[in-house]
Short mmCIF file of C-alpha atoms in Angstrom, two decimals:
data_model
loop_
_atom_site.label_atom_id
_atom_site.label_comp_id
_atom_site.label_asym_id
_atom_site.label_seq_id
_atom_site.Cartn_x
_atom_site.Cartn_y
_atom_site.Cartn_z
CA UNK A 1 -10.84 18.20 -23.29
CA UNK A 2 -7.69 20.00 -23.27
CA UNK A 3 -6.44 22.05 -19.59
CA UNK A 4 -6.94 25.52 -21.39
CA UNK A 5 -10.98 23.93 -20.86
CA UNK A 6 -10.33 23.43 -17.10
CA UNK A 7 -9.89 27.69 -16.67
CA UNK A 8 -6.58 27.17 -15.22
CA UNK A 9 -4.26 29.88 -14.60
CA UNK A 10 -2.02 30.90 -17.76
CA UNK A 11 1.09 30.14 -15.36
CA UNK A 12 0.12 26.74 -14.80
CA UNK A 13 -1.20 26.23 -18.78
CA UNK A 14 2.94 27.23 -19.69
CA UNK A 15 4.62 24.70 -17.49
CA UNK A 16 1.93 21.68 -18.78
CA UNK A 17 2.89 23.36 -22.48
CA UNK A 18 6.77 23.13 -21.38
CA UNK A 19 5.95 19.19 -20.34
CA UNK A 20 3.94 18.64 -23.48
CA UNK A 21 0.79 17.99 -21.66
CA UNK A 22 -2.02 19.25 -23.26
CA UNK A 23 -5.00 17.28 -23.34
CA UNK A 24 -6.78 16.52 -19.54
CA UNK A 25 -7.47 12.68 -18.58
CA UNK A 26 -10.99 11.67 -17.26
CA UNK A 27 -10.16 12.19 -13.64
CA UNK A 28 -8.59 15.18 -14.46
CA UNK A 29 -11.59 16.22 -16.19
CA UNK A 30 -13.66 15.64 -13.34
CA UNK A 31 -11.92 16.47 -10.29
CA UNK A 32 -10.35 19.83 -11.15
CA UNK A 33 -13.16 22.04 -11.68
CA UNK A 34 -14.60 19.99 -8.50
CA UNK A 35 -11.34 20.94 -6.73
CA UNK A 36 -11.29 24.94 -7.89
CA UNK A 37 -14.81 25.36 -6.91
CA UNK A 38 -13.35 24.61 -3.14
CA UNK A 39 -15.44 21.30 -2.38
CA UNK A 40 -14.58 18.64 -0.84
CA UNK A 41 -13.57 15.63 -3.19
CA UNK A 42 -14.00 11.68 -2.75
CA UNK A 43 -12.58 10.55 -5.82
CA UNK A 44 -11.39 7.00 -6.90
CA UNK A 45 -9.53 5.86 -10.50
CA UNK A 46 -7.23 3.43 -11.89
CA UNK A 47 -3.23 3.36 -11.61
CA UNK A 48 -1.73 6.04 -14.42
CA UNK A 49 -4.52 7.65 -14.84
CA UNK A 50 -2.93 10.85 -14.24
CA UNK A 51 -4.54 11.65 -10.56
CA UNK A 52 -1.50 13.41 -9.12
CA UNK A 53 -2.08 16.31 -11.36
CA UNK A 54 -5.87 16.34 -10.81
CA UNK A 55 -5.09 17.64 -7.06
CA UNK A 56 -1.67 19.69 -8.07
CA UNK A 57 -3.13 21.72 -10.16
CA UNK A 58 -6.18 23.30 -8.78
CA UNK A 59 -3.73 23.60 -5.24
CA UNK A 60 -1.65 25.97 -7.47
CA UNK A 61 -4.48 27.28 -9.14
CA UNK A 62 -6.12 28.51 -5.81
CA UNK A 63 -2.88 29.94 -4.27
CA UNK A 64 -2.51 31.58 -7.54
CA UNK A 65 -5.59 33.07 -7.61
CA UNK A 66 -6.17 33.55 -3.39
CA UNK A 67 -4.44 35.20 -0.50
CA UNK A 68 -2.97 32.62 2.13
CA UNK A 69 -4.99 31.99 5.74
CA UNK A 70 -1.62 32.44 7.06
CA UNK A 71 1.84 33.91 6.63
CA UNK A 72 3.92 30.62 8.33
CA UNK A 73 1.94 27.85 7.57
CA UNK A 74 1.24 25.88 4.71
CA UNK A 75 -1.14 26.01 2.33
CA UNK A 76 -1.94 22.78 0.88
CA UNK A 77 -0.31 19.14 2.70
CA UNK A 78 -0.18 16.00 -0.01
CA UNK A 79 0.15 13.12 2.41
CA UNK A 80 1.51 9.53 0.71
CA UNK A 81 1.90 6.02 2.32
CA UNK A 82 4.83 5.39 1.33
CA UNK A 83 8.38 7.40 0.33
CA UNK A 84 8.37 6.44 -2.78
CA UNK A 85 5.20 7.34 -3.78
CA UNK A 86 6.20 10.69 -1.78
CA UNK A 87 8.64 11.67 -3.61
CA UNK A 88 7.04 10.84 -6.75
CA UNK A 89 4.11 13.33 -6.01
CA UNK A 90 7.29 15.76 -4.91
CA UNK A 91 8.64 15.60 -8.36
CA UNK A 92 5.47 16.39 -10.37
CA UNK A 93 4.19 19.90 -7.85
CA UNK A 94 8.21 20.91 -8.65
CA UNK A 95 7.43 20.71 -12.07
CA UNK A 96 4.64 22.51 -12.06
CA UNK A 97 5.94 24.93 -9.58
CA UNK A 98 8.35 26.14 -12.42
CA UNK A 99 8.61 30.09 -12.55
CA UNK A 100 6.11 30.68 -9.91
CA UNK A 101 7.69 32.02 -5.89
CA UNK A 102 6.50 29.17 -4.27
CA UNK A 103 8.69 26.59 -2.09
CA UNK A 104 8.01 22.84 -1.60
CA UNK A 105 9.48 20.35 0.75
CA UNK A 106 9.65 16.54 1.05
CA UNK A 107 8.58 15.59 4.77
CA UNK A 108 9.13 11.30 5.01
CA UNK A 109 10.70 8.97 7.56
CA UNK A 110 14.43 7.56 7.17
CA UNK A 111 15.71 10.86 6.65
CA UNK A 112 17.07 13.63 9.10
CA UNK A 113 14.65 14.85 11.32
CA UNK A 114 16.87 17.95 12.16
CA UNK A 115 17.32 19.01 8.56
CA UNK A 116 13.47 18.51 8.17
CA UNK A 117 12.73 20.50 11.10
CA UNK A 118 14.97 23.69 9.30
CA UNK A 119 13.25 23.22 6.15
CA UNK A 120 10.13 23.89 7.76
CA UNK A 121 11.35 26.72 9.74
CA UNK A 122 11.50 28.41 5.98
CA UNK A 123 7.79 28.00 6.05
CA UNK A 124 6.91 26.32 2.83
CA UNK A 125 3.97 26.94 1.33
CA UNK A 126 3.29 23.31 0.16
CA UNK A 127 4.21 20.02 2.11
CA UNK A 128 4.35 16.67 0.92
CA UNK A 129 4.94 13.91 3.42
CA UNK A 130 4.50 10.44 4.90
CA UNK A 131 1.87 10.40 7.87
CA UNK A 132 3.87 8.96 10.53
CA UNK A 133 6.95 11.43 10.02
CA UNK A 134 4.38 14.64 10.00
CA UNK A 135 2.69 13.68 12.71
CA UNK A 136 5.97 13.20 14.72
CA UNK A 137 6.75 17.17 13.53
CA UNK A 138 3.25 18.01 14.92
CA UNK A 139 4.17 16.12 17.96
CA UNK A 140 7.35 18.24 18.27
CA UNK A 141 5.60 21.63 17.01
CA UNK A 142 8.01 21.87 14.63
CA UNK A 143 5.14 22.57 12.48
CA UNK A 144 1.58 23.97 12.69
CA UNK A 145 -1.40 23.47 10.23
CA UNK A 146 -4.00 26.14 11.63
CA UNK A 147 -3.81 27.89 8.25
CA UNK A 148 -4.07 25.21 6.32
CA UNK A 149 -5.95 25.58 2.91
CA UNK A 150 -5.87 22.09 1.72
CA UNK A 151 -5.63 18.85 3.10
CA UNK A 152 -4.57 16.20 -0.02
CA UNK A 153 -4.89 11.92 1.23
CA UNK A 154 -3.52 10.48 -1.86
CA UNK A 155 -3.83 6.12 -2.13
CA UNK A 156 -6.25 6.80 1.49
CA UNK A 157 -6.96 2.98 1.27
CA UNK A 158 -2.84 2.36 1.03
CA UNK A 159 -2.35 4.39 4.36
CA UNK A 160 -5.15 2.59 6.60
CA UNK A 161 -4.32 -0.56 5.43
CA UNK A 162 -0.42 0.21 6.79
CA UNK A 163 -2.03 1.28 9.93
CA UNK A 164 -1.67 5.31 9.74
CA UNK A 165 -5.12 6.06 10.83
CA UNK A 166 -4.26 7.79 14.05
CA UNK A 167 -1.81 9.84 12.29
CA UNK A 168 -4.70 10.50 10.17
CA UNK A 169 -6.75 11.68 12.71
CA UNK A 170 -4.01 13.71 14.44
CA UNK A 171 -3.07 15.53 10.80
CA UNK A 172 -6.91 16.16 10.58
CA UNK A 173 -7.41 17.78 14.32
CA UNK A 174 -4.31 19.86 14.13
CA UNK A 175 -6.30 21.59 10.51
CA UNK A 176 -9.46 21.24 11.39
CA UNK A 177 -11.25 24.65 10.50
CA UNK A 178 -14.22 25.19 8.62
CA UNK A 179 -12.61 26.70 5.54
CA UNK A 180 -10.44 23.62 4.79
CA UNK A 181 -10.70 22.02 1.95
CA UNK A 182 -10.21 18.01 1.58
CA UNK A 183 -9.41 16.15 -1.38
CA UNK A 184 -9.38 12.24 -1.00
CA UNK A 185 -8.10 9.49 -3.97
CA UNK A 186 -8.61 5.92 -3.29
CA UNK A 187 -7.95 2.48 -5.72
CA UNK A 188 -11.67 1.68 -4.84
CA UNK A 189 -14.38 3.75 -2.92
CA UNK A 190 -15.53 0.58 -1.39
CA UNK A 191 -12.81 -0.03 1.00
CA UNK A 192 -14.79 0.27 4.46
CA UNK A 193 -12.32 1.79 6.27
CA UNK A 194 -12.22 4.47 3.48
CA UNK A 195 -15.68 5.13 3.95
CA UNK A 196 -15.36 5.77 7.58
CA UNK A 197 -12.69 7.77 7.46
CA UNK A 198 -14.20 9.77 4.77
CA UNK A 199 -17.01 10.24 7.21
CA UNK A 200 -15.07 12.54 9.37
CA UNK A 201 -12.47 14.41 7.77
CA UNK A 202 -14.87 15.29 4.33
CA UNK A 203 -17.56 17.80 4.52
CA UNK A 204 -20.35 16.50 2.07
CA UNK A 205 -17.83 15.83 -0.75
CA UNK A 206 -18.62 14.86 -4.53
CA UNK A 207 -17.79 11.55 -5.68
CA UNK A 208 -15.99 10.45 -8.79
CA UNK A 209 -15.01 7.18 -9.76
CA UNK A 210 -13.25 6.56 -12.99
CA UNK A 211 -12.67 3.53 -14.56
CA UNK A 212 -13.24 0.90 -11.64
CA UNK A 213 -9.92 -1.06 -10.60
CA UNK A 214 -11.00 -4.04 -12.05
CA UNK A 215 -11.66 -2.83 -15.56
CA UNK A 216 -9.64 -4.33 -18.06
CA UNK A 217 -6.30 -2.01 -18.77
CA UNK A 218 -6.28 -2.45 -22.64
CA UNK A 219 -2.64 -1.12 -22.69
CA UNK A 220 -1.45 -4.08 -20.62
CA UNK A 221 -1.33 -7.53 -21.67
CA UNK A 222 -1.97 -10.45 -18.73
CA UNK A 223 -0.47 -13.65 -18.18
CA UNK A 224 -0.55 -16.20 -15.66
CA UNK A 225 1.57 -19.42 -15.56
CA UNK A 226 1.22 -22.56 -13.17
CA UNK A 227 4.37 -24.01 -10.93
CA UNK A 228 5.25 -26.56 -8.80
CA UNK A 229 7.48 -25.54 -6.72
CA UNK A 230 10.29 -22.60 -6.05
CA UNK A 231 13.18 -24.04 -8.47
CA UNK A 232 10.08 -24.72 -11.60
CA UNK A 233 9.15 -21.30 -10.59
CA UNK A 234 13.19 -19.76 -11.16
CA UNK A 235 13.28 -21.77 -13.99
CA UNK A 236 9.70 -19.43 -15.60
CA UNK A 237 11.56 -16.42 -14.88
CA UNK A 238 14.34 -17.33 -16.18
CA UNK A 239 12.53 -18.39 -19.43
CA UNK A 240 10.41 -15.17 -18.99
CA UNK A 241 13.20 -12.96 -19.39
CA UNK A 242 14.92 -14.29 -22.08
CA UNK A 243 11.99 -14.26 -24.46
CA UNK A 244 10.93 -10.85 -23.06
CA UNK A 245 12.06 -8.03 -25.24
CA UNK A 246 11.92 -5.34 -22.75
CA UNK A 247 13.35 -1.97 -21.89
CA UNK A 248 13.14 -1.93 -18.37
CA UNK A 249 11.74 -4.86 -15.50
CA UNK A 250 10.43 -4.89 -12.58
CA UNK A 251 10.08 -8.44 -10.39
CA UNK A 252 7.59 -8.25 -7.54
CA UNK A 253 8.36 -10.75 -4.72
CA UNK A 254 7.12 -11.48 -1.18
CA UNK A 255 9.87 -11.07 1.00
CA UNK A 256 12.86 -9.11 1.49
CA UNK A 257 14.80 -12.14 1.30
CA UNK A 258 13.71 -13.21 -2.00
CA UNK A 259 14.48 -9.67 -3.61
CA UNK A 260 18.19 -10.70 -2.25
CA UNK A 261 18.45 -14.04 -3.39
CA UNK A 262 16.85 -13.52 -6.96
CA UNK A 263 18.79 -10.17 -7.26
CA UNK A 264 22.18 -12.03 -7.03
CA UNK A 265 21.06 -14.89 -9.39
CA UNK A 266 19.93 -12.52 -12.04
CA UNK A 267 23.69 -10.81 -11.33
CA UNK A 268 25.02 -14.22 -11.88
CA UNK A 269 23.63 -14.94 -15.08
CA UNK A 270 25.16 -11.59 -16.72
CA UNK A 271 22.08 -9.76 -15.95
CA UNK A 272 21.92 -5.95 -14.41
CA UNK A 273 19.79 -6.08 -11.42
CA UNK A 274 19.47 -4.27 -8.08
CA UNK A 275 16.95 -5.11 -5.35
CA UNK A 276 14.83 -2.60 -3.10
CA UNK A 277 12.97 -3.30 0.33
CA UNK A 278 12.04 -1.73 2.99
CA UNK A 279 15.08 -2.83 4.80
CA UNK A 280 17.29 -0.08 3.50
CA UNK A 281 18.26 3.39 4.84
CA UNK A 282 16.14 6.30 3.05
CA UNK A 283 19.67 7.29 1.13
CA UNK A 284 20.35 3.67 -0.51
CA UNK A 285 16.54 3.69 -1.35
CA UNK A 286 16.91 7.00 -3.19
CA UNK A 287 20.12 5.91 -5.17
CA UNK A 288 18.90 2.97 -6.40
CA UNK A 289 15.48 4.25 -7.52
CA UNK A 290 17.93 6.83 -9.34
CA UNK A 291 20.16 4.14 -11.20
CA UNK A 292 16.96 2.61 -12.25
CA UNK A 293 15.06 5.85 -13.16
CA UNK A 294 17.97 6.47 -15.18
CA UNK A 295 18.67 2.84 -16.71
CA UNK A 296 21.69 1.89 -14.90
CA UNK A 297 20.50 -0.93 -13.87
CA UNK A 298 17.78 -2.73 -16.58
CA UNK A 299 16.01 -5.07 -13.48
CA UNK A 300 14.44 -4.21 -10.32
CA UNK A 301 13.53 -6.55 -7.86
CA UNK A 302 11.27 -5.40 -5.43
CA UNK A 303 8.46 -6.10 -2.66
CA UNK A 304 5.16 -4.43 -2.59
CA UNK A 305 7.41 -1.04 -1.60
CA UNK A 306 7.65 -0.24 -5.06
CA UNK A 307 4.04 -1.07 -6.79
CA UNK A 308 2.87 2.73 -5.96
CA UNK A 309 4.05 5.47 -7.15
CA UNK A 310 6.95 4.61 -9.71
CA UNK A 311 6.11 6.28 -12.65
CA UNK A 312 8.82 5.42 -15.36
CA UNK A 313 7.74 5.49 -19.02
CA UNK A 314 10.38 2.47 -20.26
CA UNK A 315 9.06 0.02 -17.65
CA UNK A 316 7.90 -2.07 -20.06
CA UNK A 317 7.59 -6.24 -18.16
CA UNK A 318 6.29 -6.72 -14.65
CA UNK A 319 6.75 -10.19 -13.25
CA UNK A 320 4.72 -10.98 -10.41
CA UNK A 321 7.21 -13.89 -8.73
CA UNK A 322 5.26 -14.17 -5.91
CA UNK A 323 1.47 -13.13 -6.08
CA UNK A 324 0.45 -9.87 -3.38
CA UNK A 325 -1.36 -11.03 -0.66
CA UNK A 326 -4.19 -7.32 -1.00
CA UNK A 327 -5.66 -8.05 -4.31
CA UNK A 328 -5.59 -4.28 -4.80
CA UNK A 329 -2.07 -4.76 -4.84
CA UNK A 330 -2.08 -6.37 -8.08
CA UNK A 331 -3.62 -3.82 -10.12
CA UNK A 332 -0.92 -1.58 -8.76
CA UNK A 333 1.59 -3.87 -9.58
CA UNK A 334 0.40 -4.29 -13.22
CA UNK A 335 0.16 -0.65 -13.33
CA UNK A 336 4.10 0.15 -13.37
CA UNK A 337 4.09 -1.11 -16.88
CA UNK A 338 1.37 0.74 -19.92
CA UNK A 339 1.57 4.25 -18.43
CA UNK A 340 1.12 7.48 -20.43
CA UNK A 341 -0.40 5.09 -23.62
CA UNK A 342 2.70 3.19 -23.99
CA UNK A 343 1.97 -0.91 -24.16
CA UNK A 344 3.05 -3.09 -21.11
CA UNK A 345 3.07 -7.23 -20.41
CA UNK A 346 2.73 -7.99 -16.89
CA UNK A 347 3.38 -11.96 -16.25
CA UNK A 348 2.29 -13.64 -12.85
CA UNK A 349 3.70 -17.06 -11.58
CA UNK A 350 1.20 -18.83 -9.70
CA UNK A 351 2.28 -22.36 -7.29
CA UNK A 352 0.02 -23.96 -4.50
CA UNK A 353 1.41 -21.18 -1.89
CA UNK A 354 -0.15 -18.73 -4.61
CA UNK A 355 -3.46 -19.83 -5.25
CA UNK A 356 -5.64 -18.03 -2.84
CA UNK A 357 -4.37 -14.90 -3.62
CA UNK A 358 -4.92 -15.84 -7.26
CA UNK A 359 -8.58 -16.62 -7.05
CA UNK A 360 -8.97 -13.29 -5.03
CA UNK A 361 -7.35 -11.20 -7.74
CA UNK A 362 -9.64 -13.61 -10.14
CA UNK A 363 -12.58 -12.60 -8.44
CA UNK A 364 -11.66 -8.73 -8.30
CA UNK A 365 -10.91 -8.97 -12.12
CA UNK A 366 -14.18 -10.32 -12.51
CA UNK A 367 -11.97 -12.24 -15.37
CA UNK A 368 -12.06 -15.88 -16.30
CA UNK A 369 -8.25 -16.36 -16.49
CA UNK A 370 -6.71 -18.63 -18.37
CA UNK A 371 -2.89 -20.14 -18.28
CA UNK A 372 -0.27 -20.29 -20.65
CA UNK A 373 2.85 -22.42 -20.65
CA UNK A 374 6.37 -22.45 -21.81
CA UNK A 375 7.48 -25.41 -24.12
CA UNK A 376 9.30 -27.76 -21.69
CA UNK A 377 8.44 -26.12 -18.95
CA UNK A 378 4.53 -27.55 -18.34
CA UNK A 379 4.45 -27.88 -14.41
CA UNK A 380 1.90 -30.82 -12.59
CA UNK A 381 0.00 -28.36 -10.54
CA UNK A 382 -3.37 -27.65 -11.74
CA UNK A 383 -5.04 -25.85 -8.72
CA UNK A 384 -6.15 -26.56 -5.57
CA UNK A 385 -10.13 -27.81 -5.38
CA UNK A 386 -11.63 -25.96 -2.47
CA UNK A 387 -12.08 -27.59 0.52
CA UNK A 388 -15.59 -29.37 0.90
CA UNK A 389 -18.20 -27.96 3.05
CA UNK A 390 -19.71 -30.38 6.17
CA UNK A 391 -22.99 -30.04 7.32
CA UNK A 392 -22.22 -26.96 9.82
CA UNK A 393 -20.70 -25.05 7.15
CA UNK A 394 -17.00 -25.44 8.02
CA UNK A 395 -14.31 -26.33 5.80
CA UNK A 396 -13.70 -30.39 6.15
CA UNK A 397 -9.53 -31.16 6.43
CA UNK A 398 -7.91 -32.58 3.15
CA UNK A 399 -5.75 -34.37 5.14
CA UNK A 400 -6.04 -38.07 5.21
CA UNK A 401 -4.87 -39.76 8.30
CA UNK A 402 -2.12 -42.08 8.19
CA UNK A 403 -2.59 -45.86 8.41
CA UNK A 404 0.58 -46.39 11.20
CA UNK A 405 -1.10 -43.78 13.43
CA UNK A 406 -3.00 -44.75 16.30
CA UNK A 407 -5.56 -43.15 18.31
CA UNK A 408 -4.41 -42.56 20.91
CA UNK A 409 -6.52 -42.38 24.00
CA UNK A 410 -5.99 -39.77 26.96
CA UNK A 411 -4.49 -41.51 30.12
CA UNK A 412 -7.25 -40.94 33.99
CA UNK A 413 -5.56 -38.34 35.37
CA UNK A 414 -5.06 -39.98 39.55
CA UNK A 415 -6.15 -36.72 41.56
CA UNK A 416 -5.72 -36.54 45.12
CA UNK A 417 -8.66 -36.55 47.09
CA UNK A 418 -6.65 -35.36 50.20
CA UNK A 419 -7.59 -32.12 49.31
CA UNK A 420 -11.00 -31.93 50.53
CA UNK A 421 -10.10 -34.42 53.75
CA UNK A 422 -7.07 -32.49 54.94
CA UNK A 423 -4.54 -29.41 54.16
CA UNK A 424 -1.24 -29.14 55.48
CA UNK A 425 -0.73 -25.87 57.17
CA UNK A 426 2.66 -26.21 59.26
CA UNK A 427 4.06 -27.07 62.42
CA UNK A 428 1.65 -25.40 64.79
CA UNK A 429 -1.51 -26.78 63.83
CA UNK A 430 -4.75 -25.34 65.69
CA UNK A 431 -7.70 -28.21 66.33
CA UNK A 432 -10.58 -27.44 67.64
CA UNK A 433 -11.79 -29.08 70.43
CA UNK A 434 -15.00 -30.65 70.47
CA UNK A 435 -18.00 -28.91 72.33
CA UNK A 436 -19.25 -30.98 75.77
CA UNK A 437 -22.77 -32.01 76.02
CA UNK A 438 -24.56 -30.17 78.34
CA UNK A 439 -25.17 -31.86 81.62
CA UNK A 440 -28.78 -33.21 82.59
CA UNK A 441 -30.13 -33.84 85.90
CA UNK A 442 -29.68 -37.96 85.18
CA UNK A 443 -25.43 -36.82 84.99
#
């Protein structure tokens, strides 16, 4: 089905013609006319599948088409979890805001809340922002959402699992009229928390899901490798890169530290890397998602900051150093690489600190998985067996004790008894005297 299908506005059909987009995705298919027709949408589909421009374009459609609630505040909000991802969803509604007399701004956290505050005071008619920093606008009433048209939660699963649910809730109270329109997109439409949510701020929506999260991404080829320890596991990447022809990497690690220390190794070895974490201001985050966007730098090593969102076509290796401890986490991971029908390899390093979350992502693949090896490289870790069961159902200790230990056995404790006989209570101590017999006539 081609967009021309989807009734869109002519406006809109130019600037997808301009980008060379011309035939619709599945969710595209299915949530646009959903979204036009003004109903609510619950909709759930796999990394690259094209779902920011499944809620961008029938926003711009309506406003194209309809006169605003209101002359000062915003039509439609796009709320993110994270900046990146943000900014990403920023950059595709400019596109497709080409030629039309409509202004956007970016509303996220790290940046200045002053400048924001002017920006909004030139009443944009569409907002897209982190939850935390609009809600702290709200909070300030540096912005109102009475008028709002449409309310966007894009990667809703992303933002409760970071804890934004209050914001949430605040967002949704401060728009909540009965001609708003909300359009939810979620990695899985089983997340509970999801569901609940869903509950409150949807009005009888229609549910899509498109190609589950743990279907099989064709365009993406899988590996997992075994390792011992953190050195075997430098020494796989190492090997990984040098027999990887590739464009443009991305390295997924656990810790901001790691992103650091591997960053200036890979710098070492005549390699062009940078490293991104959460650590850094707004600004540096921005330039050095620009150098990479633009292939200054070839490597990017990253935490889970960057596995949402990043949309650039000549990623063409992720290596998962570390594996994510949300399973969903993976699939976003994998999903930097094969976007827009270009072919990817993603390549995951799994040790003994590793192996839960691999059996989790195993399960959620619903994939037997099996390992490959570099020559000279084999590791001695097979897996860990899970722990036996006893006979109350809990997980028996591993652990063997050791032969020099000794039981040892806990010492009487002396306790003094004075307590009940006698209690010291100064200087001045009253005693009672003891009550005389009554007298009988033999006294």
């Amino acid at each position: 089905m081609q967009f021309k299908d989807l009734g869109l506005d002519n406006r809109l059909l130019k600037n997808l013609k301009h980008f060379d987009f011309k035939n619709a995705t599945k969710i595209q298919q299915q949530a646009i006319p959903v979204a036009i027709a003004g109903k609510d949408l619950l909709a759930s589909s796999k990394t690259g599948s094209g779902k920011t421009l499944a809620f961008v374009l029938p926003i711009l459609h309506k406003s194209l088409k309809n006169k605003s609630f209101s002359a000062k505040d915003p039509r439609a909000l796009i709320l993110a979890p994270t900046r990146e991802l943000a900014k990403q969803v920023y950059g595709e509604l400019k596109s497709m805001l080409g030629g039309l007399s409509y202004d956007a701004s970016l509303i996220v956290g790290g940046e200045n809340f002053n400048d924001q505050v002017k920006a909004l005071r030139r009443y944009p008619k569409f907002i897209v922002a982190t939850p935390g920093r609009l809600a702290d606008h709200l909070e300030h009433r540096s912005l109102f959402l009475d008028g709002l048209e449409t309310l966007v939660l894009d990667e809703a699963d992303r933002m409760l699992d970071l804890g934004f649910a209050p914001e949430l809730r605040r967002i949704h109270m401060a728009a909540k009229h009965r001609r708003r329109q909300t359009l939810m997109f979620s990695a899985t439409l089983d997340h509970a928390d999801v569901n609940d949510i869903a509950l409150e701020m949807l009005d009888a929506p229609k549910r899509i899901a498109i190609d589950i999260g743990s279907a099989e991404h064709k365009d993406i080829s899988q590996k997992f490798y075994l390792c011992d320890h953190l050195d075997h596991k430098e020494s796989l990447l190492e090997r990984a890169i040098q027999e990887a022809n590739y464009k443009q990497l991305i390295i997924f690690t656990a810790t901001r530290v790691d992103t650091e220390r591997l960053t200036e190794k890979l710098n070492s070895d005549g390699l062009k890397a940078i490293a991104l974490s959460g650590s850094l201001t707004q600004t540096q985050r921005n330039t050095i998602m620009s150098q990479f966007e633009r292939a200054v730098f070839k490597i990017l090593v990253t935490t889970d900051i960057a596995s949402r969102g990043l949309d650039i076509a000549n990623v063409t290796h992720v290596i998962n150093f570390d594996m994510p401890k949300h399973t969903e986490e993976y699939v976003h991971r994998v999903g930097r690489t094969g976007r827009a029908g270009n072919k990817g390899d993603a390549i995951s390093f799994v040790g003994p600190k590793d192996w839960d979350s691999f059996k989790r992502v195993e399960t959620y693949l619903q994939q037997d998985i099996n390992f490959s090896q570099f020559d000279g490289l084999e590791g001695k870790f097979k897996g860990l067996k899970p722990a036996k069961q006893d006979y109350r159902g809990k997980a028996k200790s591993t652990k063997k004790p050791s032969k020099n230990t000794k039981l040892k056995t806990k010492k009487a404790i002396k306790r003094d008894k004075s307590f009940h006989q006698n209690v010291s209570v100064g200087d001045n101590v009253f005693i009672p005297k003891k009550k005389s017999q009554p007298k009988t006539d033999e006294d």
